[in-house]
């Protein structure tokens, strides 16, 4: 049979395909995903698991008129391939290329931009109600994973949707359980039967006839509930007001298509439970979906190969080792993660201290308040969380931790730009949004050694402290094995120069040192964005003609702003140049190229200073 994928430039022809063609197309899409991700890197396991579901959705629904809203969005490569972006897949997650997540600016088929979890049902409900209000006949489908469904926001949306009369379908993409015998032929038949008009009509007629006889009506209703409970799980969703169908095999086109077609013609909110397997169709990813979740470039015939080169220790690894060492020293320490065990470096901690390890699921709000509760009872919680994900728990940070001045340590991974994941994952805003909160302190380690030392400094405090550090490795400064802390709120002069003083916050200290050589500038490693080392700042300001602040975070309200505020309080007028992330969202791409593009590498820093203040 001739290949189908090369002839597709939009999904409209897919709606005319028969089942055999849909299966063939699924195989071609899966091969396309594997080929491209192996060349560019990116999310693999999740995308291999959603191929048939994506094909079936574009076959049954009239996209983009009908809206598809993907949760998180790291499973949308098949969707991108089918919606006119196949030829651009080699540019995936590169500067100027297509995003690894849905983006409204990229395609009309990307109806809602996303990259964080648990937003799909809320957005889809808004779209569905907007269609109803405008008198437009369209269907809206939210596709959400079992992990994303653990977040409170998803249940808030379900609670709201269940009382809304609109054309909304929520699909639970359950990839955390194996496809067992109940999800076979019998279950396929039951799912199709229960999603069909005959079942819906018979159910409604039975209720209307028996309503006149309340005891019989109650008996019929209970029988229906128990009968459905025997063959389908999660009647919880029916309590929310949804018609629940499933679970069905998410890789079986013959199961997916008729079920979706039946659900499309039912009134009110519908809930379809599909079971998929991460890495489906690529045996290596099926066997180890975690390793193949977000791989770099690799040979599909060989699979992932561990590099023989000695790699620098990453900041995440430094944190993980510090956490284990501190836990061995202090029995009060507990570690908390919102479903980011591997990403935040907690694998060894869970193995060594299972009774003090808490993975609360994708529930950042709960993670922070849970930590507050632990702290109230005398424990010392450490919340390992990405900078960008702490944004989701801002009220809890203020209301539950800071106002009560509880000793919670926030280990903020992925501070600054993160590269290929783009603006949705960049830790650009933590200094501004933390700095304005009373009782909060913010440490900015310049390298791996300082990261361990400042984590110890944070742990010693009796109030909330955040320690922010970037993705990957830094300057390669080997940490000491002790738990020695650095002085709280104190910086240091790293290079003595003339005329210009560069105040560096975090890992930009090292490009600052390089830039300072040709400028003969003083370089100060500030270490703390809050409390600011005001004594050191004023000493430097009084002995230099100009100040340059340098940070890998937003300049608006950031550490540079803190410096300006401190100079103003001291009534000290001095020219200040703030260098950091500009007031714009930075696209995805190679981190070094991105930093160079915004002038935050050594040559860019040198040029900005020379342009403003001249050379010595």
mmCIF file of N, CA and C in Angstrom, residues 123-224:
data_model
loop_
_atom_site.group_PDB
_atom_site.id
_atom_site.type_symbol
_atom_site.label_atom_id
_atom_site.label_comp_id
_atom_site.label_asym_id
_atom_site.label_seq_id
_atom_site.Cartn_x
_atom_site.Cartn_y
_atom_site.Cartn_z
ATOM 1 N N UNK A 123 -9.834 25.082 30.172
ATOM 2 C CA UNK A 123 -9.802 25.797 28.893
ATOM 3 C C UNK A 123 -10.862 25.257 27.941
ATOM 4 N N UNK A 124 -10.983 23.936 27.878
ATOM 5 C CA UNK A 124 -11.956 23.325 26.972
ATOM 6 C C UNK A 124 -13.385 23.694 27.370
ATOM 7 N N UNK A 125 -13.654 23.723 28.668
ATOM 8 C CA UNK A 125 -14.984 24.119 29.122
ATOM 9 C C UNK A 125 -15.268 25.564 28.719
ATOM 10 N N UNK A 126 -14.276 26.436 28.866
ATOM 11 C CA UNK A 126 -14.460 27.822 28.438
ATOM 12 C C UNK A 126 -14.772 27.913 26.962
ATOM 13 N N UNK A 127 -14.076 27.137 26.160
ATOM 14 C CA UNK A 127 -14.323 27.138 24.719
ATOM 15 C C UNK A 127 -15.710 26.587 24.389
ATOM 16 N N UNK A 128 -16.084 25.514 25.077
ATOM 17 C CA UNK A 128 -17.388 24.897 24.818
ATOM 18 C C UNK A 128 -18.527 25.845 25.190
ATOM 19 N N UNK A 129 -18.397 26.531 26.314
ATOM 20 C CA UNK A 129 -19.445 27.462 26.713
ATOM 21 C C UNK A 129 -19.471 28.694 25.810
ATOM 22 N N UNK A 130 -18.286 29.104 25.312
ATOM 23 C CA UNK A 130 -18.238 30.221 24.368
ATOM 24 C C UNK A 130 -18.965 29.852 23.076
ATOM 25 N N UNK A 131 -18.774 28.613 22.608
ATOM 26 C CA UNK A 131 -19.463 28.157 21.398
ATOM 27 C C UNK A 131 -20.973 28.174 21.603
ATOM 28 N N UNK A 132 -21.408 27.730 22.775
ATOM 29 C CA UNK A 132 -22.837 27.732 23.075
ATOM 30 C C UNK A 132 -23.383 29.154 23.120
ATOM 31 N N UNK A 133 -22.653 30.048 23.766
ATOM 32 C CA UNK A 133 -23.099 31.428 23.890
ATOM 33 C C UNK A 133 -23.184 32.113 22.530
ATOM 34 N N UNK A 134 -22.259 31.782 21.629
ATOM 35 C CA UNK A 134 -22.241 32.389 20.307
ATOM 36 C C UNK A 134 -23.122 31.661 19.301
ATOM 37 N N UNK A 135 -23.750 30.558 19.723
ATOM 38 C CA UNK A 135 -24.615 29.808 18.833
ATOM 39 C C UNK A 135 -23.865 29.017 17.777
ATOM 40 N N UNK A 136 -22.620 28.613 18.081
ATOM 41 C CA UNK A 136 -21.801 27.859 17.129
ATOM 42 C C UNK A 136 -21.863 26.371 17.454
ATOM 43 N N UNK A 137 -22.054 25.569 16.429
ATOM 44 C CA UNK A 137 -22.159 24.123 16.602
ATOM 45 C C UNK A 137 -20.776 23.502 16.472
ATOM 46 N N UNK A 138 -20.118 23.328 17.578
ATOM 47 C CA UNK A 138 -18.786 22.731 17.553
ATOM 48 C C UNK A 138 -18.584 21.869 18.799
ATOM 49 N N UNK A 139 -17.697 20.905 18.706
ATOM 50 C CA UNK A 139 -17.358 20.046 19.836
ATOM 51 C C UNK A 139 -15.993 20.438 20.375
ATOM 52 N N UNK A 140 -15.816 20.350 21.682
ATOM 53 C CA UNK A 140 -14.521 20.618 22.301
ATOM 54 C C UNK A 140 -14.072 19.382 23.060
ATOM 55 N N UNK A 141 -12.824 18.998 22.829
ATOM 56 C CA UNK A 141 -12.278 17.783 23.433
ATOM 57 C C UNK A 141 -11.036 18.143 24.243
ATOM 58 N N UNK A 142 -11.014 17.750 25.503
ATOM 59 C CA UNK A 142 -9.836 17.910 26.358
ATOM 60 C C UNK A 142 -9.188 16.550 26.543
ATOM 61 N N UNK A 143 -7.878 16.467 26.286
ATOM 62 C CA UNK A 143 -7.146 15.216 26.463
ATOM 63 C C UNK A 143 -6.184 15.398 27.616
ATOM 64 N N UNK A 144 -6.400 14.667 28.697
ATOM 65 C CA UNK A 144 -5.628 14.861 29.927
ATOM 66 C C UNK A 144 -5.077 13.525 30.410
ATOM 67 N N UNK A 145 -3.847 13.531 30.907
ATOM 68 C CA UNK A 145 -3.225 12.314 31.410
ATOM 69 C C UNK A 145 -3.607 12.009 32.842
ATOM 70 N N UNK A 146 -3.352 10.768 33.250
ATOM 71 C CA UNK A 146 -3.707 10.357 34.611
ATOM 72 C C UNK A 146 -2.880 11.123 35.644
ATOM 73 N N UNK A 147 -1.638 11.496 35.298
ATOM 74 C CA UNK A 147 -0.844 12.291 36.227
ATOM 75 C C UNK A 147 -1.402 13.691 36.388
ATOM 76 N N UNK A 148 -1.776 14.328 35.270
ATOM 77 C CA UNK A 148 -2.308 15.693 35.311
ATOM 78 C C UNK A 148 -3.641 15.753 36.034
ATOM 79 N N UNK A 149 -4.352 14.627 36.060
ATOM 80 C CA UNK A 149 -5.657 14.613 36.712
ATOM 81 C C UNK A 149 -5.535 14.654 38.238
ATOM 82 N N UNK A 150 -4.311 14.519 38.762
ATOM 83 C CA UNK A 150 -4.149 14.593 40.221
ATOM 84 C C UNK A 150 -4.200 16.023 40.733
ATOM 85 N N UNK A 151 -4.071 17.003 39.848
ATOM 86 C CA UNK A 151 -4.052 18.396 40.287
ATOM 87 C C UNK A 151 -5.454 18.884 40.632
ATOM 88 N N UNK A 152 -5.524 19.729 41.635
ATOM 89 C CA UNK A 152 -6.814 20.249 42.071
ATOM 90 C C UNK A 152 -7.548 21.009 40.992
ATOM 91 N N UNK A 153 -6.813 21.716 40.140
ATOM 92 C CA UNK A 153 -7.453 22.506 39.094
ATOM 93 C C UNK A 153 -8.285 21.636 38.164
ATOM 94 N N UNK A 154 -7.812 20.419 37.875
ATOM 95 C CA UNK A 154 -8.564 19.515 37.005
ATOM 96 C C UNK A 154 -9.912 19.167 37.637
ATOM 97 N N UNK A 155 -9.911 18.938 38.940
ATOM 98 C CA UNK A 155 -11.164 18.586 39.606
ATOM 99 C C UNK A 155 -12.074 19.797 39.779
ATOM 100 N N UNK A 156 -11.487 20.972 39.927
ATOM 101 C CA UNK A 156 -12.304 22.184 39.941
ATOM 102 C C UNK A 156 -13.051 22.324 38.618
ATOM 103 N N UNK A 157 -12.346 22.049 37.527
ATOM 104 C CA UNK A 157 -12.972 22.145 36.204
ATOM 105 C C UNK A 157 -14.033 21.074 36.001
ATOM 106 N N UNK A 158 -13.750 19.857 36.443
ATOM 107 C CA UNK A 158 -14.739 18.785 36.336
ATOM 108 C C UNK A 158 -16.006 19.144 37.117
ATOM 109 N N UNK A 159 -15.813 19.696 38.303
ATOM 110 C CA UNK A 159 -16.947 20.078 39.131
ATOM 111 C C UNK A 159 -17.806 21.121 38.439
ATOM 112 N N UNK A 160 -17.170 22.064 37.757
ATOM 113 C CA UNK A 160 -17.890 23.104 37.031
ATOM 114 C C UNK A 160 -18.548 22.547 35.775
ATOM 115 N N UNK A 161 -17.805 21.709 35.050
ATOM 116 C CA UNK A 161 -18.293 21.189 33.768
ATOM 117 C C UNK A 161 -19.513 20.291 33.931
ATOM 118 N N UNK A 162 -19.570 19.582 35.038
ATOM 119 C CA UNK A 162 -20.664 18.627 35.225
ATOM 120 C C UNK A 162 -22.036 19.256 35.291
ATOM 121 N N UNK A 163 -22.102 20.556 35.556
ATOM 122 C CA UNK A 163 -23.403 21.236 35.619
ATOM 123 C C UNK A 163 -23.605 22.153 34.416
ATOM 124 N N UNK A 164 -22.710 22.044 33.420
ATOM 125 C CA UNK A 164 -22.824 22.871 32.222
ATOM 126 C C UNK A 164 -23.350 22.033 31.060
ATOM 127 N N UNK A 165 -24.345 22.532 30.400
ATOM 128 C CA UNK A 165 -24.901 21.831 29.249
ATOM 129 C C UNK A 165 -24.179 22.307 27.995
ATOM 130 N N UNK A 166 -23.153 21.555 27.589
ATOM 131 C CA UNK A 166 -22.373 21.954 26.421
ATOM 132 C C UNK A 166 -21.752 20.724 25.781
ATOM 133 N N UNK A 167 -21.204 20.905 24.603
ATOM 134 C CA UNK A 167 -20.598 19.799 23.871
ATOM 135 C C UNK A 167 -19.137 19.671 24.276
ATOM 136 N N UNK A 168 -18.921 18.958 25.355
ATOM 137 C CA UNK A 168 -17.585 18.784 25.913
ATOM 138 C C UNK A 168 -17.292 17.304 26.117
ATOM 139 N N UNK A 169 -16.141 16.879 25.620
ATOM 140 C CA UNK A 169 -15.659 15.518 25.854
ATOM 141 C C UNK A 169 -14.315 15.610 26.551
ATOM 142 N N UNK A 170 -14.191 14.958 27.703
ATOM 143 C CA UNK A 170 -12.918 14.846 28.400
ATOM 144 C C UNK A 170 -12.396 13.432 28.185
ATOM 145 N N UNK A 171 -11.179 13.330 27.665
ATOM 146 C CA UNK A 171 -10.545 12.026 27.456
ATOM 147 C C UNK A 171 -9.423 11.866 28.467
ATOM 148 N N UNK A 172 -9.538 10.845 29.293
ATOM 149 C CA UNK A 172 -8.473 10.517 30.228
ATOM 150 C C UNK A 172 -7.508 9.563 29.536
ATOM 151 N N UNK A 173 -6.314 10.034 29.255
ATOM 152 C CA UNK A 173 -5.277 9.201 28.652
ATOM 153 C C UNK A 173 -4.488 8.555 29.773
ATOM 154 N N UNK A 174 -4.888 7.349 30.118
ATOM 155 C CA UNK A 174 -4.340 6.636 31.265
ATOM 156 C C UNK A 174 -3.176 5.763 30.788
ATOM 157 N N UNK A 175 -1.953 6.210 31.045
ATOM 158 C CA UNK A 175 -0.809 5.429 30.590
ATOM 159 C C UNK A 175 0.023 4.892 31.748
ATOM 160 N N UNK A 176 -0.616 4.759 32.899
ATOM 161 C CA UNK A 176 0.107 4.285 34.078
ATOM 162 C C UNK A 176 -0.280 2.861 34.452
ATOM 163 N N UNK A 177 -1.159 2.261 33.659
ATOM 164 C CA UNK A 177 -1.574 0.888 33.944
ATOM 165 C C UNK A 177 -1.469 0.066 32.672
ATOM 166 N N UNK A 178 -1.239 -1.225 32.827
ATOM 167 C CA UNK A 178 -1.120 -2.082 31.654
ATOM 168 C C UNK A 178 -2.491 -2.378 31.077
ATOM 169 N N UNK A 179 -2.514 -2.740 29.807
ATOM 170 C CA UNK A 179 -3.782 -3.088 29.161
ATOM 171 C C UNK A 179 -4.077 -4.545 29.501
ATOM 172 N N UNK A 180 -4.911 -4.737 30.469
ATOM 173 C CA UNK A 180 -5.209 -6.073 30.964
ATOM 174 C C UNK A 180 -6.417 -6.673 30.241
ATOM 175 N N UNK A 181 -6.721 -7.939 30.472
ATOM 176 C CA UNK A 181 -7.825 -8.592 29.744
ATOM 177 C C UNK A 181 -9.156 -7.855 29.775
ATOM 178 N N UNK A 182 -9.560 -7.199 30.884
ATOM 179 C CA UNK A 182 -10.844 -6.499 30.850
ATOM 180 C C UNK A 182 -10.927 -5.387 29.813
ATOM 181 N N UNK A 183 -9.761 -4.935 29.303
ATOM 182 C CA UNK A 183 -9.771 -3.878 28.295
ATOM 183 C C UNK A 183 -9.636 -4.522 26.923
ATOM 184 N N UNK A 184 -10.316 -5.646 26.719
ATOM 185 C CA UNK A 184 -10.248 -6.358 25.450
ATOM 186 C C UNK A 184 -11.557 -6.306 24.703
ATOM 187 N N UNK A 185 -11.883 -7.411 24.053
ATOM 188 C CA UNK A 185 -13.047 -7.445 23.169
ATOM 189 C C UNK A 185 -14.348 -7.194 23.915
ATOM 190 N N UNK A 186 -14.523 -7.807 25.079
ATOM 191 C CA UNK A 186 -15.763 -7.627 25.831
ATOM 192 C C UNK A 186 -15.908 -6.171 26.247
ATOM 193 N N UNK A 187 -14.819 -5.590 26.738
ATOM 194 C CA UNK A 187 -14.916 -4.215 27.187
ATOM 195 C C UNK A 187 -15.142 -3.267 26.022
ATOM 196 N N UNK A 188 -14.556 -3.592 24.859
ATOM 197 C CA UNK A 188 -14.791 -2.775 23.674
ATOM 198 C C UNK A 188 -16.281 -2.784 23.323
ATOM 199 N N UNK A 189 -16.890 -3.958 23.391
ATOM 200 C CA UNK A 189 -18.316 -4.063 23.072
ATOM 201 C C UNK A 189 -19.150 -3.274 24.065
ATOM 202 N N UNK A 190 -18.823 -3.405 25.355
ATOM 203 C CA UNK A 190 -19.587 -2.690 26.374
ATOM 204 C C UNK A 190 -19.421 -1.182 26.236
ATOM 205 N N UNK A 191 -18.198 -0.730 25.935
ATOM 206 C CA UNK A 191 -17.962 0.703 25.784
ATOM 207 C C UNK A 191 -18.759 1.268 24.620
ATOM 208 N N UNK A 192 -18.769 0.536 23.496
ATOM 209 C CA UNK A 192 -19.530 1.004 22.339
ATOM 210 C C UNK A 192 -21.028 0.993 22.634
ATOM 211 N N UNK A 193 -21.477 -0.056 23.315
ATOM 212 C CA UNK A 193 -22.900 -0.152 23.643
ATOM 213 C C UNK A 193 -23.317 0.993 24.558
ATOM 214 N N UNK A 194 -22.489 1.243 25.588
ATOM 215 C CA UNK A 194 -22.852 2.262 26.571
ATOM 216 C C UNK A 194 -22.700 3.673 26.027
ATOM 217 N N UNK A 195 -21.901 3.851 24.954
ATOM 218 C CA UNK A 195 -21.764 5.175 24.374
ATOM 219 C C UNK A 195 -22.765 5.404 23.248
ATOM 220 N N UNK A 196 -23.523 4.385 22.885
ATOM 221 C CA UNK A 196 -24.455 4.493 21.768
ATOM 222 C C UNK A 196 -25.781 5.113 22.140
ATOM 223 N N UNK A 197 -26.536 5.524 21.120
ATOM 224 C CA UNK A 197 -27.833 6.155 21.333
ATOM 225 C C UNK A 197 -28.846 5.193 21.935
ATOM 226 N N UNK A 198 -28.723 3.902 21.593
ATOM 227 C CA UNK A 198 -29.703 2.942 22.099
ATOM 228 C C UNK A 198 -29.656 2.895 23.619
ATOM 229 N N UNK A 199 -28.425 2.798 24.167
ATOM 230 C CA UNK A 199 -28.287 2.736 25.622
ATOM 231 C C UNK A 199 -28.793 4.019 26.264
ATOM 232 N N UNK A 200 -28.389 5.165 25.703
ATOM 233 C CA UNK A 200 -28.798 6.449 26.274
ATOM 234 C C UNK A 200 -30.307 6.619 26.230
ATOM 235 N N UNK A 201 -30.910 6.258 25.092
ATOM 236 C CA UNK A 201 -32.359 6.393 24.948
ATOM 237 C C UNK A 201 -33.088 5.444 25.888
ATOM 238 N N UNK A 202 -32.617 4.199 25.950
ATOM 239 C CA UNK A 202 -33.278 3.216 26.817
ATOM 240 C C UNK A 202 -33.194 3.644 28.278
ATOM 241 N N UNK A 203 -32.039 4.196 28.653
ATOM 242 C CA UNK A 203 -31.866 4.649 30.033
ATOM 243 C C UNK A 203 -32.862 5.770 30.356
ATOM 244 N N UNK A 204 -33.000 6.725 29.445
ATOM 245 C CA UNK A 204 -33.888 7.866 29.669
ATOM 246 C C UNK A 204 -35.353 7.449 29.663
ATOM 247 N N UNK A 205 -35.736 6.541 28.732
ATOM 248 C CA UNK A 205 -37.125 6.067 28.683
ATOM 249 C C UNK A 205 -37.475 5.319 29.962
ATOM 250 N N UNK A 206 -36.545 4.466 30.394
ATOM 251 C CA UNK A 206 -36.796 3.703 31.614
ATOM 252 C C UNK A 206 -37.022 4.616 32.801
ATOM 253 N N UNK A 207 -36.209 5.666 32.891
ATOM 254 C CA UNK A 207 -36.344 6.584 34.012
ATOM 255 C C UNK A 207 -37.662 7.353 33.933
ATOM 256 N N UNK A 208 -38.044 7.761 32.734
ATOM 257 C CA UNK A 208 -39.273 8.538 32.597
ATOM 258 C C UNK A 208 -40.497 7.696 32.919
ATOM 259 N N UNK A 209 -40.470 6.422 32.516
ATOM 260 C CA UNK A 209 -41.613 5.536 32.784
ATOM 261 C C UNK A 209 -41.721 5.243 34.269
ATOM 262 N N UNK A 210 -40.569 4.990 34.894
ATOM 263 C CA UNK A 210 -40.590 4.575 36.295
ATOM 264 C C UNK A 210 -40.658 5.741 37.275
ATOM 265 N N UNK A 211 -40.530 6.980 36.763
ATOM 266 C CA UNK A 211 -40.519 8.130 37.657
ATOM 267 C C UNK A 211 -41.834 8.251 38.433
ATOM 268 N N UNK A 212 -42.898 7.751 37.831
ATOM 269 C CA UNK A 212 -44.204 7.813 38.493
ATOM 270 C C UNK A 212 -44.267 6.882 39.694
ATOM 271 N N UNK A 213 -43.385 5.890 39.713
ATOM 272 C CA UNK A 213 -43.355 4.952 40.839
ATOM 273 C C UNK A 213 -42.005 5.069 41.529
ATOM 274 N N UNK A 214 -41.883 5.997 42.481
ATOM 275 C CA UNK A 214 -40.584 6.305 43.079
ATOM 276 C C UNK A 214 -39.790 5.095 43.576
ATOM 277 N N UNK A 215 -40.397 4.118 44.254
ATOM 278 C CA UNK A 215 -39.574 2.988 44.707
ATOM 279 C C UNK A 215 -38.932 2.234 43.535
ATOM 280 N N UNK A 216 -39.725 2.028 42.454
ATOM 281 C CA UNK A 216 -39.183 1.318 41.299
ATOM 282 C C UNK A 216 -38.125 2.160 40.591
ATOM 283 N N UNK A 217 -38.353 3.477 40.576
ATOM 284 C CA UNK A 217 -37.377 4.377 39.936
ATOM 285 C C UNK A 217 -36.042 4.316 40.661
ATOM 286 N N UNK A 218 -36.076 4.354 42.015
ATOM 287 C CA UNK A 218 -34.847 4.272 42.790
ATOM 288 C C UNK A 218 -34.152 2.932 42.579
ATOM 289 N N UNK A 219 -34.941 1.854 42.503
ATOM 290 C CA UNK A 219 -34.386 0.528 42.278
ATOM 291 C C UNK A 219 -33.686 0.473 40.919
ATOM 292 N N UNK A 220 -34.350 1.028 39.885
ATOM 293 C CA UNK A 220 -33.770 1.019 38.543
ATOM 294 C C UNK A 220 -32.476 1.835 38.509
ATOM 295 N N UNK A 221 -32.488 2.993 39.193
ATOM 296 C CA UNK A 221 -31.307 3.852 39.187
ATOM 297 C C UNK A 221 -30.136 3.159 39.884
ATOM 298 N N UNK A 222 -30.433 2.493 41.012
ATOM 299 C CA UNK A 222 -29.366 1.803 41.727
ATOM 300 C C UNK A 222 -28.838 0.626 40.919
ATOM 301 N N UNK A 223 -29.761 -0.083 40.242
ATOM 302 C CA UNK A 223 -29.328 -1.211 39.422
ATOM 303 C C UNK A 223 -28.406 -0.736 38.303
ATOM 304 N N UNK A 224 -28.778 0.385 37.690
ATOM 305 C CA UNK A 224 -27.965 0.936 36.607
ATOM 306 C C UNK A 224 -26.568 1.291 37.130
#
